[in-house]
PDB file of C-alpha atoms in Angstrom:
ATOM      1  CA  MET A   1     139.439 173.355   8.245  1.00 38.00           C
ATOM      2  CA  GLU A   2     141.507 174.110  11.463  1.00 42.00           C
ATOM      3  CA  ASN A   3     143.879 171.677  12.846  1.00 46.00           C
ATOM      4  CA  MET A   4     145.731 171.605  16.436  1.00 45.00           C
ATOM      5  CA  SER A   5     148.822 169.309  15.191  1.00 48.00           C
ATOM      6  CA  ASP A   6     151.303 171.199  16.723  1.00 51.00           C
ATOM      7  CA  VAL A   7     148.994 170.689  20.154  1.00 61.00           C
ATOM      8  CA  GLU A   8     149.840 167.991  22.297  1.00 78.00           C
ATOM      9  CA  LEU A   9     147.230 165.784  23.012  1.00 90.00           C
ATOM     10  CA  GLU A  10     147.595 164.002  26.815  1.00 94.00           C
ATOM     11  CA  ILE A  11     146.075 160.509  26.088  1.00 97.00           C
ATOM     12  CA  VAL A  12     145.451 157.586  28.664  1.00 97.00           C
ATOM     13  CA  ASP A  13     144.749 154.223  28.482  1.00 97.00           C
ATOM     14  CA  ASN A  14     141.765 153.457  30.711  1.00 98.00           C
ATOM     15  CA  GLU A  15     142.416 149.692  30.361  1.00 96.00           C
ATOM     16  CA  PHE A  16     139.150 148.740  32.212  1.00 97.00           C
ATOM     17  CA  LEU A  17     137.073 150.256  29.975  1.00 98.00           C
ATOM     18  CA  ARG A  18     139.387 149.507  27.134  1.00 98.00           C
ATOM     19  CA  GLN A  19     139.809 152.967  26.009  1.00 98.00           C
ATOM     20  CA  PHE A  20     141.722 155.835  25.155  1.00 98.00           C
ATOM     21  CA  GLU A  21     141.117 159.070  26.292  1.00 98.00           C
ATOM     22  CA  THR A  22     141.813 162.692  25.764  1.00 97.00           C
ATOM     23  CA  THR A  23     140.588 166.069  26.928  1.00 96.00           C
ATOM     24  CA  ILE A  24     139.946 168.585  23.961  1.00 93.00           C
ATOM     25  CA  GLU A  25     138.393 171.927  24.974  1.00 90.00           C
ATOM     26  CA  GLY A  26     136.812 170.380  27.753  1.00 92.00           C
ATOM     27  CA  GLN A  27     135.652 167.543  26.372  1.00 94.00           C
ATOM     28  CA  LYS A  28     136.288 164.256  26.519  1.00 96.00           C
ATOM     29  CA  SER A  29     136.560 162.071  23.488  1.00 97.00           C
ATOM     30  CA  LYS A  30     137.681 157.870  23.440  1.00 98.00           C
ATOM     31  CA  ILE A  31     139.384 156.133  20.854  1.00 98.00           C
ATOM     32  CA  GLU A  32     137.478 152.416  22.170  1.00 98.00           C
ATOM     33  CA  TYR A  33     139.096 149.086  21.592  1.00 98.00           C
ATOM     34  CA  ALA A  34     139.817 145.279  22.173  1.00 98.00           C
ATOM     35  CA  GLN A  35     143.159 143.981  22.409  1.00 95.00           C
ATOM     36  CA  GLN A  36     144.083 140.123  21.626  1.00 93.00           C
ATOM     37  CA  GLU A  37     147.855 138.876  21.615  1.00 89.00           C
ATOM     38  CA  ARG A  38     149.433 141.099  19.631  1.00 93.00           C
ATOM     39  CA  LYS A  39     146.755 143.227  18.361  1.00 96.00           C
ATOM     40  CA  ILE A  40     144.500 145.994  19.095  1.00 97.00           C
ATOM     41  CA  PHE A  41     141.348 146.790  17.317  1.00 97.00           C
ATOM     42  CA  LEU A  42     140.212 149.819  17.370  1.00 98.00           C
ATOM     43  CA  THR A  43     137.048 150.018  17.453  1.00 98.00           C
ATOM     44  CA  LYS A  44     134.817 152.980  18.008  1.00 98.00           C
ATOM     45  CA  LEU A  45     135.751 156.829  18.099  1.00 98.00           C
ATOM     46  CA  VAL A  46     133.864 158.517  20.122  1.00 97.00           C
ATOM     47  CA  MET A  47     133.458 162.357  19.499  1.00 96.00           C
ATOM     48  CA  SER A  48     131.700 165.645  19.084  1.00 95.00           C
ATOM     49  CA  GLU A  49     130.586 166.409  15.357  1.00 93.00           C
ATOM     50  CA  GLU A  50     132.454 169.969  16.584  1.00 93.00           C
ATOM     51  CA  GLN A  51     135.617 168.917  17.162  1.00 92.00           C
ATOM     52  CA  ILE A  52     135.141 166.510  13.946  1.00 91.00           C
ATOM     53  CA  GLU A  53     135.037 169.340  12.525  1.00 92.00           C
ATOM     54  CA  LYS A  54     137.447 171.287  13.862  1.00 93.00           C
ATOM     55  CA  GLY A  55     140.526 168.327  12.342  1.00 91.00           C
ATOM     56  CA  TYR A  56     140.719 167.110  16.558  1.00 94.00           C
ATOM     57  CA  SER A  57     140.244 163.377  15.618  1.00 94.00           C
ATOM     58  CA  GLU A  58     143.053 163.529  13.075  1.00 94.00           C
ATOM     59  CA  ASP A  59     144.960 164.910  15.730  1.00 94.00           C
ATOM     60  CA  PHE A  60     143.826 161.785  18.822  1.00 97.00           C
ATOM     61  CA  ILE A  61     143.815 158.989  15.912  1.00 97.00           C
ATOM     62  CA  VAL A  62     147.956 160.084  15.077  1.00 96.00           C
ATOM     63  CA  ALA A  63     148.531 160.595  19.477  1.00 96.00           C
ATOM     64  CA  VAL A  64     146.820 156.960  19.884  1.00 97.00           C
ATOM     65  CA  PHE A  65     148.678 155.543  17.209  1.00 97.00           C
ATOM     66  CA  ASN A  66     152.031 156.611  18.543  1.00 96.00           C
ATOM     67  CA  ILE A  67     151.337 155.029  21.539  1.00 97.00           C
ATOM     68  CA  ILE A  68     150.880 151.308  19.928  1.00 97.00           C
ATOM     69  CA  GLU A  69     153.365 151.943  17.586  1.00 96.00           C
ATOM     70  CA  GLU A  70     155.695 152.946  21.071  1.00 96.00           C
ATOM     71  CA  ARG A  71     154.362 149.416  22.028  1.00 96.00           C
ATOM     72  CA  ASN A  72     155.372 146.705  18.776  1.00 95.00           C
ATOM     73  CA  ILE A  73     151.625 145.616  18.973  1.00 96.00           C
ATOM     74  CA  ARG A  74     149.728 145.325  14.719  1.00 97.00           C
ATOM     75  CA  LEU A  75     146.495 147.789  15.437  1.00 96.00           C
ATOM     76  CA  VAL A  76     143.055 146.827  13.382  1.00 96.00           C
ATOM     77  CA  PRO A  77     141.208 150.267  12.305  1.00 96.00           C
ATOM     78  CA  THR A  78     137.820 148.343  12.304  1.00 95.00           C
ATOM     79  CA  SER A  79     135.785 151.878  12.915  1.00 96.00           C
ATOM     80  CA  PRO A  80     135.095 153.974   9.429  1.00 95.00           C
ATOM     81  CA  ILE A  81     136.192 157.175  10.297  1.00 95.00           C
ATOM     82  CA  ILE A  82     140.026 155.608  11.887  1.00 97.00           C
ATOM     83  CA  ALA A  83     139.680 152.936   8.751  1.00 96.00           C
ATOM     84  CA  LYS A  84     139.562 155.819   6.569  1.00 96.00           C
ATOM     85  CA  PHE A  85     142.233 157.844   8.047  1.00 96.00           C
ATOM     86  CA  MET A  86     144.410 155.207   7.524  1.00 95.00           C
ATOM     87  CA  ARG A  87     143.531 154.405   4.574  1.00 95.00           C
ATOM     88  CA  LYS A  88     144.707 158.317   3.329  1.00 95.00           C
ATOM     89  CA  ASN A  89     147.862 158.032   5.323  1.00 96.00           C
ATOM     90  CA  ARG A  90     148.126 154.329   4.403  1.00 91.00           C
ATOM     91  CA  ARG A  91     151.948 154.781   3.038  1.00 92.00           C
ATOM     92  CA  LYS A  92     152.971 156.415   6.729  1.00 94.00           C
ATOM     93  CA  TYR A  93     151.481 153.745   8.761  1.00 94.00           C
ATOM     94  CA  LYS A  94     151.163 150.442   6.610  1.00 91.00           C
ATOM     95  CA  ASP A  95     153.400 149.008   8.744  1.00 93.00           C
ATOM     96  CA  LEU A  96     150.906 148.966  12.006  1.00 96.00           C
ATOM     97  CA  LEU A  97     148.890 146.535  10.125  1.00 95.00           C
ATOM     98  CA  PRO A  98     149.259 142.854  11.105  1.00 93.00           C
ATOM     99  CA  VAL A  99     150.216 140.597   8.179  1.00 88.00           C
ATOM    100  CA  GLY A 100     147.440 140.008   5.688  1.00 84.00           C
ATOM    101  CA  ILE A 101     145.508 142.860   6.676  1.00 83.00           C
ATOM    102  CA  ASN A 102     145.086 145.116   3.815  1.00 80.00           C
ATOM    103  CA  ILE A 103     142.651 148.686   4.312  1.00 80.00           C
TER     104      ILE A 103
END
């Protein structure tokens, strides 16, 4: 499995559509979200199967997690793919979870 981890993704927060967007190899990908108070719920990852197989989904998720961390808000991953990534990297990202929420 390839991984592009040294490539910087350009992430756009489209607040009107409530989604983080990026373009990878000419294809648009997005993570849809809902926000309330100091929490952001990552509800859906939309990305081609080919991009996921190449490992781009993890790079995209990490980039979005970094944005959320910079904004100092809590993260609730309701998308199964994002929740799975969060469980796999629990130690690194556990501080992003709201108090009392375990993944």
